[in-house]
mmCIF file of C-alpha atoms in Angstrom:
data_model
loop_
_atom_site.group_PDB
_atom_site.id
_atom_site.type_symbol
_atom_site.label_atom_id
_atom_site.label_comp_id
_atom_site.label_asym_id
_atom_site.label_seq_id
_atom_site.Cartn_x
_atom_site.Cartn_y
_atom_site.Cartn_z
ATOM 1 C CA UNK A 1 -4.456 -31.090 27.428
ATOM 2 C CA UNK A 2 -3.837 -28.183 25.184
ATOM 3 C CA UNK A 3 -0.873 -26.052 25.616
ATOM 4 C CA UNK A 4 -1.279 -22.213 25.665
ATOM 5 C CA UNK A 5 1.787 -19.650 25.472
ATOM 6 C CA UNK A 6 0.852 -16.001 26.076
ATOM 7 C CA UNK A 7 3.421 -13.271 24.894
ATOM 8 C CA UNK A 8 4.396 -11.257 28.170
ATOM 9 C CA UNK A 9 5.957 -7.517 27.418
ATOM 10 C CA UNK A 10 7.114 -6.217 30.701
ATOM 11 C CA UNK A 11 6.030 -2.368 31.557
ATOM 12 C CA UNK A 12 9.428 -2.200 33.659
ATOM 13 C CA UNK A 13 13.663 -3.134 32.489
ATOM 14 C CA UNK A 14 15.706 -4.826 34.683
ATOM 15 C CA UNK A 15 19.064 -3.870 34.805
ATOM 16 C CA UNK A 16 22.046 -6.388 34.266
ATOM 17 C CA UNK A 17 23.323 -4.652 37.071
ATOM 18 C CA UNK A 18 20.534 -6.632 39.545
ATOM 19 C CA UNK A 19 22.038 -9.633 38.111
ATOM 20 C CA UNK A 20 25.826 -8.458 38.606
ATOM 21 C CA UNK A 21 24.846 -7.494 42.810
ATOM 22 C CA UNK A 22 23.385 -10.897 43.575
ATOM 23 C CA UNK A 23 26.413 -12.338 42.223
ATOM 24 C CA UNK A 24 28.579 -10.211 43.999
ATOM 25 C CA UNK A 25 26.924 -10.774 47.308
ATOM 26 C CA UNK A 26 26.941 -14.722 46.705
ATOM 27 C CA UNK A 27 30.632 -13.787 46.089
ATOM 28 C CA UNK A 28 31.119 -12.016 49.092
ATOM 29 C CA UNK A 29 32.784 -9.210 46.852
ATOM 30 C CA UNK A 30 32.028 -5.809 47.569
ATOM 31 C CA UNK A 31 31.299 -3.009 44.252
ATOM 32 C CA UNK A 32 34.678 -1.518 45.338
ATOM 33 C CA UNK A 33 36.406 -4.823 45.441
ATOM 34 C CA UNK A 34 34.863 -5.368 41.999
ATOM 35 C CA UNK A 35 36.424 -2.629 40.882
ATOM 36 C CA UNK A 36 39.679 -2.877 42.200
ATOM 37 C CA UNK A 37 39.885 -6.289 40.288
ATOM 38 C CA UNK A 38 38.656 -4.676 37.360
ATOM 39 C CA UNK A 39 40.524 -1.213 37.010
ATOM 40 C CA UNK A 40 37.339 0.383 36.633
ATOM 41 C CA UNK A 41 36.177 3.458 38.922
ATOM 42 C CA UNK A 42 33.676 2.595 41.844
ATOM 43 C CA UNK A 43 31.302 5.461 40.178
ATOM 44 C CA UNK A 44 31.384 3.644 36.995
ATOM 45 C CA UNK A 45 30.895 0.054 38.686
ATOM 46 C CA UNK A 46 27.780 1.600 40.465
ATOM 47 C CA UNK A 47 26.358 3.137 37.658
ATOM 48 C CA UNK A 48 26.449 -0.007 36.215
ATOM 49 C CA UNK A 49 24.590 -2.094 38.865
ATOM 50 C CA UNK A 50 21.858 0.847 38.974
ATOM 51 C CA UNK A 51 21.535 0.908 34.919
ATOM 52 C CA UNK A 52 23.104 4.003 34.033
ATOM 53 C CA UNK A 53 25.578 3.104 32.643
ATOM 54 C CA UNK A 54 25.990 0.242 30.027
ATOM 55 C CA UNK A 55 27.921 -2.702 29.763
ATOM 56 C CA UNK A 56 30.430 -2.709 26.911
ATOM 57 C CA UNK A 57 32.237 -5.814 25.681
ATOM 58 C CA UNK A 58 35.031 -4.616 27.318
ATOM 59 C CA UNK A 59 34.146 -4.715 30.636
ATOM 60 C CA UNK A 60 31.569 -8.071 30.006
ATOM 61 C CA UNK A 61 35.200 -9.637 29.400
ATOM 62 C CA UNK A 62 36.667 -8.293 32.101
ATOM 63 C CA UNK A 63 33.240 -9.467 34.910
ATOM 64 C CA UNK A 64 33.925 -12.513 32.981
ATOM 65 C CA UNK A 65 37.191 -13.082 34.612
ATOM 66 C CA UNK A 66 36.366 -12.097 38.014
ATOM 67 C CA UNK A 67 33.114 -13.514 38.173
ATOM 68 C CA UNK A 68 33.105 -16.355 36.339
ATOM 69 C CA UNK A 69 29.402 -15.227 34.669
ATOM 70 C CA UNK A 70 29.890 -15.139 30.317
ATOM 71 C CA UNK A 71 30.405 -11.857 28.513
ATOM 72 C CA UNK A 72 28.382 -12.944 26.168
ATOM 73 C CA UNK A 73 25.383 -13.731 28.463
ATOM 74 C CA UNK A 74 25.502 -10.147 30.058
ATOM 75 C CA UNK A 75 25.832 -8.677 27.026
ATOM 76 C CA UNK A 76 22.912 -10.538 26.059
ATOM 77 C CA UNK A 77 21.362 -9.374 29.300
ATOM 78 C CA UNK A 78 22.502 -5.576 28.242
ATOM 79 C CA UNK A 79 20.944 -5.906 25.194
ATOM 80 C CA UNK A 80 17.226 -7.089 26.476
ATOM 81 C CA UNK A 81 17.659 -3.917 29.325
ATOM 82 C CA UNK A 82 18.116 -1.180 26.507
ATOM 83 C CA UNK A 83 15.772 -2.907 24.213
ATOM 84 C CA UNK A 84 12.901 -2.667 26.949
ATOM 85 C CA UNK A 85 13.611 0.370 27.706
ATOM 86 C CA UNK A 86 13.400 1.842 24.108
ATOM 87 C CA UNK A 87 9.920 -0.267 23.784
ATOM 88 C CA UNK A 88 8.404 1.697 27.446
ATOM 89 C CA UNK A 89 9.489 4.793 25.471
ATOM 90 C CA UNK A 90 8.229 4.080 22.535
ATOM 91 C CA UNK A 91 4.641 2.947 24.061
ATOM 92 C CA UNK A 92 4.653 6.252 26.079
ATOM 93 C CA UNK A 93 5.151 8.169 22.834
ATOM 94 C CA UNK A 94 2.465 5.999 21.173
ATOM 95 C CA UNK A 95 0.300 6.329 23.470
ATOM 96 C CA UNK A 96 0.349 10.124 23.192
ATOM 97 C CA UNK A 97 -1.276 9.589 19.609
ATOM 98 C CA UNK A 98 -4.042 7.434 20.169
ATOM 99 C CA UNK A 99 -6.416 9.778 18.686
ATOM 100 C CA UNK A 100 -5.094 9.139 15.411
ATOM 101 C CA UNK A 101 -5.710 6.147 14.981
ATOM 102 C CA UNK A 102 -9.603 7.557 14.594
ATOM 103 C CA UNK A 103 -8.384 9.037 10.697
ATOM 104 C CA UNK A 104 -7.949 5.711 9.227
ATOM 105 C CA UNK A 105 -10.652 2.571 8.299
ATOM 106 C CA UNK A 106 -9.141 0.261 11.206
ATOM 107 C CA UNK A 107 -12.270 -2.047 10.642
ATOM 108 C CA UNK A 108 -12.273 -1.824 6.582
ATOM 109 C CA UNK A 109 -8.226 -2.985 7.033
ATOM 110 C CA UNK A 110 -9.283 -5.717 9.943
ATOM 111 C CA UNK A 111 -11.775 -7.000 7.371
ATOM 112 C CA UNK A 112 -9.795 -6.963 4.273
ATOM 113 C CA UNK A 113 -6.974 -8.640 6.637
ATOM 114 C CA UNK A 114 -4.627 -5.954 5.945
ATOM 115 C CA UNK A 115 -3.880 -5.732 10.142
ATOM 116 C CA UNK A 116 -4.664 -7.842 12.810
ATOM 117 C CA UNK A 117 -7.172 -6.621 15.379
ATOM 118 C CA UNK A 118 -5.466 -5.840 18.545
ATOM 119 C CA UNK A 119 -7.405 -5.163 21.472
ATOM 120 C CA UNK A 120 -5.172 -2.785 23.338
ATOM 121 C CA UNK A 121 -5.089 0.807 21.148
ATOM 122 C CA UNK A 122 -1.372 0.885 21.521
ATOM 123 C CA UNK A 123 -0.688 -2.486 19.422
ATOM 124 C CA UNK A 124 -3.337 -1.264 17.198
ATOM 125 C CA UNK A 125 -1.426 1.597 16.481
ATOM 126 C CA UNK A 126 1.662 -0.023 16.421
ATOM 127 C CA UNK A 127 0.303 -2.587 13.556
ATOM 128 C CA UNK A 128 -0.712 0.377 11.885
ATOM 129 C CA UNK A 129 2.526 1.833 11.944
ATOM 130 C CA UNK A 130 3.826 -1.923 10.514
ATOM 131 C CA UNK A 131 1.773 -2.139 7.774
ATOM 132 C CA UNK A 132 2.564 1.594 6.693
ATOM 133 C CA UNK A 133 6.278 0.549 7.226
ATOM 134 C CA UNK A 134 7.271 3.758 9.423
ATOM 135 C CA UNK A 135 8.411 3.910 12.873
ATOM 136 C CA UNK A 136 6.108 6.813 13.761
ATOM 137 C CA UNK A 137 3.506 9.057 13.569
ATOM 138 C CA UNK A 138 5.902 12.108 12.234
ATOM 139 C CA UNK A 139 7.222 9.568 9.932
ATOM 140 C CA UNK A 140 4.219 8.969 8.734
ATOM 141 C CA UNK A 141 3.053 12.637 8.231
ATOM 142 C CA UNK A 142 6.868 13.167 6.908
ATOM 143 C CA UNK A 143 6.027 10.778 3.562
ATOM 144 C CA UNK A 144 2.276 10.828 2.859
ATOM 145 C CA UNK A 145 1.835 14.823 4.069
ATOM 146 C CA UNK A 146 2.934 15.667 0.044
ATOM 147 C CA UNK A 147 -0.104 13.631 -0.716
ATOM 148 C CA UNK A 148 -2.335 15.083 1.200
ATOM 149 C CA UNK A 149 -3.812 18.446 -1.209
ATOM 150 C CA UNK A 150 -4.003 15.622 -4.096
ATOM 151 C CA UNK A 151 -6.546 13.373 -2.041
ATOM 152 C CA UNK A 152 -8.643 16.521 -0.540
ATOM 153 C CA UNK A 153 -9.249 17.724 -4.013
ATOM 154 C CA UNK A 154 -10.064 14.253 -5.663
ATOM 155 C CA UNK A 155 -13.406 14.897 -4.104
ATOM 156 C CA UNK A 156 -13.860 16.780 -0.727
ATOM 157 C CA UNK A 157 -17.792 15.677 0.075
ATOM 158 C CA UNK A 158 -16.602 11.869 0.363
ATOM 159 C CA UNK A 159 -13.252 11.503 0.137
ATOM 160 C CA UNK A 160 -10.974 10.573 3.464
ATOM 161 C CA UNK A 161 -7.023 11.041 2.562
ATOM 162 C CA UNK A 162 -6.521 8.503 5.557
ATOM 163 C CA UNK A 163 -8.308 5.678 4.117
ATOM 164 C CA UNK A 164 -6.777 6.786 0.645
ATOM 165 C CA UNK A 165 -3.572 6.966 2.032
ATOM 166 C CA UNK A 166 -4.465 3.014 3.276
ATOM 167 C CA UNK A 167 -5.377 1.494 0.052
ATOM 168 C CA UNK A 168 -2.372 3.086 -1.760
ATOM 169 C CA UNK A 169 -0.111 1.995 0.933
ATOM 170 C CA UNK A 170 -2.017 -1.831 0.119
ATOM 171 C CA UNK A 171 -1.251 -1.308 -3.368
ATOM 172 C CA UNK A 172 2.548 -0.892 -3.224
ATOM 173 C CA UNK A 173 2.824 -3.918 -0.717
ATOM 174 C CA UNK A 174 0.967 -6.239 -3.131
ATOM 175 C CA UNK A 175 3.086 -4.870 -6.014
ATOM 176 C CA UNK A 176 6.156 -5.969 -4.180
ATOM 177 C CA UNK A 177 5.380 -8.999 -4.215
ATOM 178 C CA UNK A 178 5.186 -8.701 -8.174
ATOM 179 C CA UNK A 179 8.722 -9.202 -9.579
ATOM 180 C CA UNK A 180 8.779 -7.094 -12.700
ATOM 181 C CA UNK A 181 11.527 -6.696 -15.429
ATOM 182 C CA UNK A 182 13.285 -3.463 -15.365
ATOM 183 C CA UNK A 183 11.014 -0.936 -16.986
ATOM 184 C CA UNK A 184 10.898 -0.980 -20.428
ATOM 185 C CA UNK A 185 8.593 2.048 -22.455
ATOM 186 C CA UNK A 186 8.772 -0.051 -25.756
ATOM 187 C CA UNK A 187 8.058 -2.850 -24.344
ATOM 188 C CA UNK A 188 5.059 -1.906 -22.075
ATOM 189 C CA UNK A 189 3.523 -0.201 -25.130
ATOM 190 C CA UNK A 190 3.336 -3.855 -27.095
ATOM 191 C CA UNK A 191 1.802 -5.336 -23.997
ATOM 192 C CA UNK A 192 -0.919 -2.840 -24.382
ATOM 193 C CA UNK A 193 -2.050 -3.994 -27.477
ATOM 194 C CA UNK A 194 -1.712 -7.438 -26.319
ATOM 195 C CA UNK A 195 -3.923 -7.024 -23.131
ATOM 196 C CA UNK A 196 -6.161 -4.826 -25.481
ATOM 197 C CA UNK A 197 -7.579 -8.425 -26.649
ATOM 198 C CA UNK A 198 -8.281 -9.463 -23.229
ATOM 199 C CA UNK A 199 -11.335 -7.533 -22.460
ATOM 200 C CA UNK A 200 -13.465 -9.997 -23.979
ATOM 201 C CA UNK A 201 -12.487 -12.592 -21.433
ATOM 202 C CA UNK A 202 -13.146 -12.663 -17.832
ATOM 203 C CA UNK A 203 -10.880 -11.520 -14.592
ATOM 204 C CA UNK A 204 -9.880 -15.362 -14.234
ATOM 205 C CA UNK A 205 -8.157 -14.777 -17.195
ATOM 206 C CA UNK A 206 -7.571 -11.476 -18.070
ATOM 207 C CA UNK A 207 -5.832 -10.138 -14.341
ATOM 208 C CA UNK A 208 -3.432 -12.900 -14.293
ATOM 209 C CA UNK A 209 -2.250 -12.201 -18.076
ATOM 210 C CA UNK A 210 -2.211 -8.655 -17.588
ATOM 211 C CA UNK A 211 -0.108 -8.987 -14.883
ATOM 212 C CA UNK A 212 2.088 -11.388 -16.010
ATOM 213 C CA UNK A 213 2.889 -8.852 -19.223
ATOM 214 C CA UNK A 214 2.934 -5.961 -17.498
ATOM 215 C CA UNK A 215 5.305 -7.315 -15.367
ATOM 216 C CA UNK A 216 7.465 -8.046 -18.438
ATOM 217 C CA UNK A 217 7.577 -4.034 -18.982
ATOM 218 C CA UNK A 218 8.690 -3.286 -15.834
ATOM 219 C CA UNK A 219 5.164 -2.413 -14.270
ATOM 220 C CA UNK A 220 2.967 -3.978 -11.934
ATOM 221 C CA UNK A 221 -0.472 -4.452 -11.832
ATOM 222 C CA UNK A 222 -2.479 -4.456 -8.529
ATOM 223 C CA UNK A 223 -6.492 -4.994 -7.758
ATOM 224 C CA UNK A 224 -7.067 -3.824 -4.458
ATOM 225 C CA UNK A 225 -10.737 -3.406 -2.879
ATOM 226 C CA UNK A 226 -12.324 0.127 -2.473
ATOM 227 C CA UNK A 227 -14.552 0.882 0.803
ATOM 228 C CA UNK A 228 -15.802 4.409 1.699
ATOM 229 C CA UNK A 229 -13.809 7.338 2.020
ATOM 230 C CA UNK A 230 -12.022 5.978 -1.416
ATOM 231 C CA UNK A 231 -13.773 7.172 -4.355
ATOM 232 C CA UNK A 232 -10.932 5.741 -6.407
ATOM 233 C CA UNK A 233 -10.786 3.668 -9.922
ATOM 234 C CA UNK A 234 -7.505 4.106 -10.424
ATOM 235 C CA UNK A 235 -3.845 5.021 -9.361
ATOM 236 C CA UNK A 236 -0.303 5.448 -10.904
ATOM 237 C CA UNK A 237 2.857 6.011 -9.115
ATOM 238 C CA UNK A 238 6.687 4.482 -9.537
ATOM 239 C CA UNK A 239 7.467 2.339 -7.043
ATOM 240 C CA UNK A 240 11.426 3.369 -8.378
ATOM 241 C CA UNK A 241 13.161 4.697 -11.824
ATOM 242 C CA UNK A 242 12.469 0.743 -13.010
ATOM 243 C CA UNK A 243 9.291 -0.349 -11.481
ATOM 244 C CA UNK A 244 5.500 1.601 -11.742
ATOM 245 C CA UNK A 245 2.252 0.754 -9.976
ATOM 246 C CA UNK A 246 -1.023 0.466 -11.815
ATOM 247 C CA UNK A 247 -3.552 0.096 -8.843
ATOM 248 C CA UNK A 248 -7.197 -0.539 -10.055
ATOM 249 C CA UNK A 249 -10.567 -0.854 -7.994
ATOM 250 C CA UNK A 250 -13.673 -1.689 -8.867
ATOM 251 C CA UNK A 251 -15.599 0.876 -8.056
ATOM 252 C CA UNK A 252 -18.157 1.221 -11.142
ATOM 253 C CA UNK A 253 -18.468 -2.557 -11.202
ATOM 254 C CA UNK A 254 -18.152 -2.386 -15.652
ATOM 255 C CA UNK A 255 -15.800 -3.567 -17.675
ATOM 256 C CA UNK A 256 -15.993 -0.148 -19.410
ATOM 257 C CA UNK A 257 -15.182 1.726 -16.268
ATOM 258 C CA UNK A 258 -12.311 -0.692 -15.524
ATOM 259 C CA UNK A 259 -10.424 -1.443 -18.852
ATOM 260 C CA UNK A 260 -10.912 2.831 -19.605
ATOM 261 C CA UNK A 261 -9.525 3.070 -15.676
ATOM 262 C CA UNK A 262 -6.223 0.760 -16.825
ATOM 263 C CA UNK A 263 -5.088 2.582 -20.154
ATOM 264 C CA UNK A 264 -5.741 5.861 -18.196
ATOM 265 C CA UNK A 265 -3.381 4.890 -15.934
ATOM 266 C CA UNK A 266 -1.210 3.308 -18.424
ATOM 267 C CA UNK A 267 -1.183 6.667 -20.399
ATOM 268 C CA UNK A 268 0.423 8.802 -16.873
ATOM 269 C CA UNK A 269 3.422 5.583 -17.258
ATOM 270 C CA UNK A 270 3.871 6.617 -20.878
ATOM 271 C CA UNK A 271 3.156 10.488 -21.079
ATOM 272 C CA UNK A 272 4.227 11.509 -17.809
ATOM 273 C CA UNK A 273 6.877 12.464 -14.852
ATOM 274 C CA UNK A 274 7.962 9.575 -12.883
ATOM 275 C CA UNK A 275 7.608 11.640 -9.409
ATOM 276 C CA UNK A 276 4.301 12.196 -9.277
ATOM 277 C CA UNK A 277 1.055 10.079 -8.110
ATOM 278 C CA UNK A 278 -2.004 10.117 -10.050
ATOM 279 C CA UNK A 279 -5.397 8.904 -8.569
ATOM 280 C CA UNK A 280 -8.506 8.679 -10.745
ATOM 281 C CA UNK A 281 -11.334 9.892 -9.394
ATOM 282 C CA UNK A 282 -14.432 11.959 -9.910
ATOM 283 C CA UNK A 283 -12.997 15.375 -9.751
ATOM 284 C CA UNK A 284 -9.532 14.631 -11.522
ATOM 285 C CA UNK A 285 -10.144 14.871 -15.121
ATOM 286 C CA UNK A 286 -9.702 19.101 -15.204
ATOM 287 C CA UNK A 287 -5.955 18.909 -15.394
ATOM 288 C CA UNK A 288 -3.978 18.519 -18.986
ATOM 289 C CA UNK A 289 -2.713 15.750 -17.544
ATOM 290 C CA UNK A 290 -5.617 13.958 -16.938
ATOM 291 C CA UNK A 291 -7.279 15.307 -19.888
ATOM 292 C CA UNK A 292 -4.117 13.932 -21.878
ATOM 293 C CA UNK A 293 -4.461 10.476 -20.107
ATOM 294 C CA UNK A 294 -7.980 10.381 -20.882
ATOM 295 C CA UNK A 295 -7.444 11.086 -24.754
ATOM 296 C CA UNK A 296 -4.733 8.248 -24.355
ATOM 297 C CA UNK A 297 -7.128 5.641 -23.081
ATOM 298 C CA UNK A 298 -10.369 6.220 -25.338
ATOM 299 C CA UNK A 299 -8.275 6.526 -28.494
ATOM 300 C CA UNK A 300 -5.808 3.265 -27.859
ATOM 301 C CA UNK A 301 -9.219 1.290 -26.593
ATOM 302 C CA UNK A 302 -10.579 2.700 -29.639
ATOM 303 C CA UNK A 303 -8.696 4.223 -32.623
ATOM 304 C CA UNK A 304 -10.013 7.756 -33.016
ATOM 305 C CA UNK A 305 -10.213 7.398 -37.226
ATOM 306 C CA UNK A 306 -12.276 3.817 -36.489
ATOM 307 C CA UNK A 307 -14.372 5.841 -34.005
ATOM 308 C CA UNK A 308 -15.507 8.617 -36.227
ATOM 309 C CA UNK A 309 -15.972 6.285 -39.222
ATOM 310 C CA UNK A 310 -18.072 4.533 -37.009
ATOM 311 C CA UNK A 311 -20.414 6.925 -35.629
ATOM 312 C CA UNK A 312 -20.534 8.875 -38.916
ATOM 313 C CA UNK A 313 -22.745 6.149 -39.826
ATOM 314 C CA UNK A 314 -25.313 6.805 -37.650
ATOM 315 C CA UNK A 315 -27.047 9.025 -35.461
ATOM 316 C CA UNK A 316 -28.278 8.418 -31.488
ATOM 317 C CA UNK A 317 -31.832 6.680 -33.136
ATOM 318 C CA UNK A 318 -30.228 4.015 -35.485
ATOM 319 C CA UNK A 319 -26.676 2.794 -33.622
ATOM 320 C CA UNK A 320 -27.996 -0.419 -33.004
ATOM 321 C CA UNK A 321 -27.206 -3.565 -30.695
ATOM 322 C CA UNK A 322 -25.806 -5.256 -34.002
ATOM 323 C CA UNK A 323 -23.675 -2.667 -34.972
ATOM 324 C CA UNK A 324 -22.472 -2.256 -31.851
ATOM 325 C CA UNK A 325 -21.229 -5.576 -31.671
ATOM 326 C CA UNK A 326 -20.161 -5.674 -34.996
ATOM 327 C CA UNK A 327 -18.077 -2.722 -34.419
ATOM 328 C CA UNK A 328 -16.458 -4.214 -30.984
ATOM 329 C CA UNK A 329 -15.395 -7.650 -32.691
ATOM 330 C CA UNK A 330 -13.839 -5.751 -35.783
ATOM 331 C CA UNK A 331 -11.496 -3.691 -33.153
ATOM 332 C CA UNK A 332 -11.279 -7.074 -30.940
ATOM 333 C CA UNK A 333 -12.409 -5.067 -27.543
ATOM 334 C CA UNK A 334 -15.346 -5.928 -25.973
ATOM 335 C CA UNK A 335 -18.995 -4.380 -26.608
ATOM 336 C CA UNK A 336 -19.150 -2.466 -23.504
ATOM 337 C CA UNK A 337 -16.405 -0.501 -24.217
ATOM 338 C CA UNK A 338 -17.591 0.581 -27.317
ATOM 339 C CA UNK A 339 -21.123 1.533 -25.814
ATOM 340 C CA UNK A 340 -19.344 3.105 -22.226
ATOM 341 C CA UNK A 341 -17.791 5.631 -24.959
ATOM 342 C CA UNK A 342 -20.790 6.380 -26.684
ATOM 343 C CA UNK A 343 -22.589 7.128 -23.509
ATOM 344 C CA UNK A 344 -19.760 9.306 -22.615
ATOM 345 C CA UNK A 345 -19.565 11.237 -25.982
ATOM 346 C CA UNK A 346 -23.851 11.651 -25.626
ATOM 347 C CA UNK A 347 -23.959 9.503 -28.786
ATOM 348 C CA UNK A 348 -26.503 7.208 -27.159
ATOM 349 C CA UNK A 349 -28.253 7.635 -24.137
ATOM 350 C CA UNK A 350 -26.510 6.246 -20.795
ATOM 351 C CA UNK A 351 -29.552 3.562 -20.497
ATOM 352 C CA UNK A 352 -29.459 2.203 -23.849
ATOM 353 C CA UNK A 353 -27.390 -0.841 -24.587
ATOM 354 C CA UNK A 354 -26.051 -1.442 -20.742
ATOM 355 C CA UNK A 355 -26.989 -5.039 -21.447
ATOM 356 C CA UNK A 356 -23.541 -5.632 -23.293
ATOM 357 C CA UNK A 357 -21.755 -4.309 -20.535
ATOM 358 C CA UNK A 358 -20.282 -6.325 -17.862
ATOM 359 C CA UNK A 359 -20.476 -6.411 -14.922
ATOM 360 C CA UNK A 360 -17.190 -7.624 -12.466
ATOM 361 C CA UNK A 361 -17.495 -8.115 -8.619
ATOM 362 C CA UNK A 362 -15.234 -8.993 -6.127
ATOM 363 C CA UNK A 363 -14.479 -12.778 -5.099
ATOM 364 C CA UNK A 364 -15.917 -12.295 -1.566
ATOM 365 C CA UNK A 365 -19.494 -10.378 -2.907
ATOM 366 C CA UNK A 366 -19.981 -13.761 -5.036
#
């Protein structure tokens, strides 16, 4: 025979006052006899029985004496009687903002095992709340509202600041799990070059190293899934003064996408404020600062003197699959970053030479 234990939450509190009356009537003491022994007014003695009033460890002590129950079990008893009644007003309250639960990817974050699925709407929203670590709605609005312009203008036709806001918020709980070194601007820069010669190995090796010496400098390194309404490679954003967050996708499935996507974001840790966030997307590459942390990525991926020395050698008819290659192993980077930026720059045309790209896709679309 199996054993099965169902949680019950009670819709209803209980006063440790109903507990106090059946003792007094097993007594045979009346509420104004109880308070005669006690000192305490009959009004307050009453409120107490009816659950207006609470029971304070002073008078717990004193119903200990008289009635021989423990102030430590009716305190206990006091405790579980407020703590119900906070959770009935908190559920009425929640319940009042059921709607919004309709904003976010609830079956993306089931999926990806970011929440459990609860059938009733009010735990669902409650295990929202959890995983967003906020206690309500207004809380909520209170942190992620300053983010709000930033995702609408990433890209308005697809994107959903909701499910953005979700896949951040999965970013900064996996990167507390990362213990990282206090940060360390010298020291993340030499880990750049070092990581530099791990894009010619795959993510079995490369995400574990990069994280590992990232976390060195003080920064940590996150892959977390996309899904729609997230038209997102990248993400930057201090977790404190001594820790950022470099959260990647993998939204363009290429190693050129994704290695360009990391120094991009590693050029907002170096270049830039420490209060703002900085998303990657299709639409965010008008702003100096983007245009800054683009010029940071495509000329530390590829040194801009190497670059022109290279191309001036050729023209879009002749740059072939040799000296492509050629090119790549000299700067120690893979091939399909070297052909992503010549697509980009209109050196070559964006079909030609895809074949040295390569392509990365998530464990569970193996």
């Amino acid at each position: 025979m199996t054993n099965k234990y169902y949680e019950f939450t009670p819709d209803y509190a209980v006063p440790p006052g109903a507990t106090i009356l059946e003792l007094l009537e097993h007594l045979n003491i009346t509420q104004a006899q109880l308070a005669e022994r006690t000192g305490r007014p009959k009004k307050t003695i009453n409120e107490i029985i009816k659950g207006k009033t609470a029971i304070t460890p002073e008078t717990a002590l004193q119903f200990e004496k008289v009635l021989g129950i423990s102030a430590n079990y009716l305190l206990r008893l006091e405790a579980n009687y407020q703590e119900t009644l906070a959770r009935i007003k908190e559920k009425k309250s929640l319940e009042q903002n059921i709607e919004w639960l309709k904003n976010f990817p609830i079956k993306e974050m089931i999926k990806n095992k970011w929440i459990r699925e609860c059938k009733d709407k009010v735990e669902q929203l409650d295990e929202l709340l959890k995983f967003f670590g906020v206690s309500s709605v207004d809380a909520w609005d209170s942190i992620w509202r300053k983010y709000q312009v930033l995702f609408r203008k990433s890209n308005i036709a697809k994107t959903n600041p909701y499910a953005i806001a979700s896949w951040l918020r999965r970013g900064e709980i996996e990167a507390n799990n990362i213990d990282c070194l206090p940060y360390n601007k010298d020291k993340f820069k030499e880990v750049l070059f070092d990581i530099k010669n791990l894009t010619t190995t795959s993510p079995e090796v490369f995400v574990p190293q990069m994280q590992m010496l990232c976390a060195k400098a003080g920064v940590a390194v996150v892959f977390v899934k996309e899904f729609k309404g997230v038209p997102v490679s990248g993400a930057t954003k201090w977790l404190s003064s001594e820790k950022a967050l470099i959260q990647l996708s993998l939204r363009y499935k290429y190693n050129d996408h994704l290695w360009f996507s990391f120094y991009h974001e590693a050029g907002h840790i170096l270049l830039h404020d420490k209060k703002s966030l900085f998303l990657e997307t299709n639409e965010t590459s008008e702003t100096n600062k983007e245009k800054e942390a683009d010029r940071f990525a495509a000329n530390f991926l590829i040194p801009q003197r190497d670059y022109i020395e290279f191309i001036k050698k050729f023209d879009s008819r002749n740059i072939s699959r040799n000296a492509v290659i050629s090119f790549a192993n000299k700067l120690r980077i893979a091939p399909g970053i070297v052909v992503g930026r010549l697509q980009h720059d209109r050196l070559i045309p964006y079909s030609y030479l895809n074949d040295l790209k390569v392509k990365y896709c998530w464990t569970d679309e193996k």
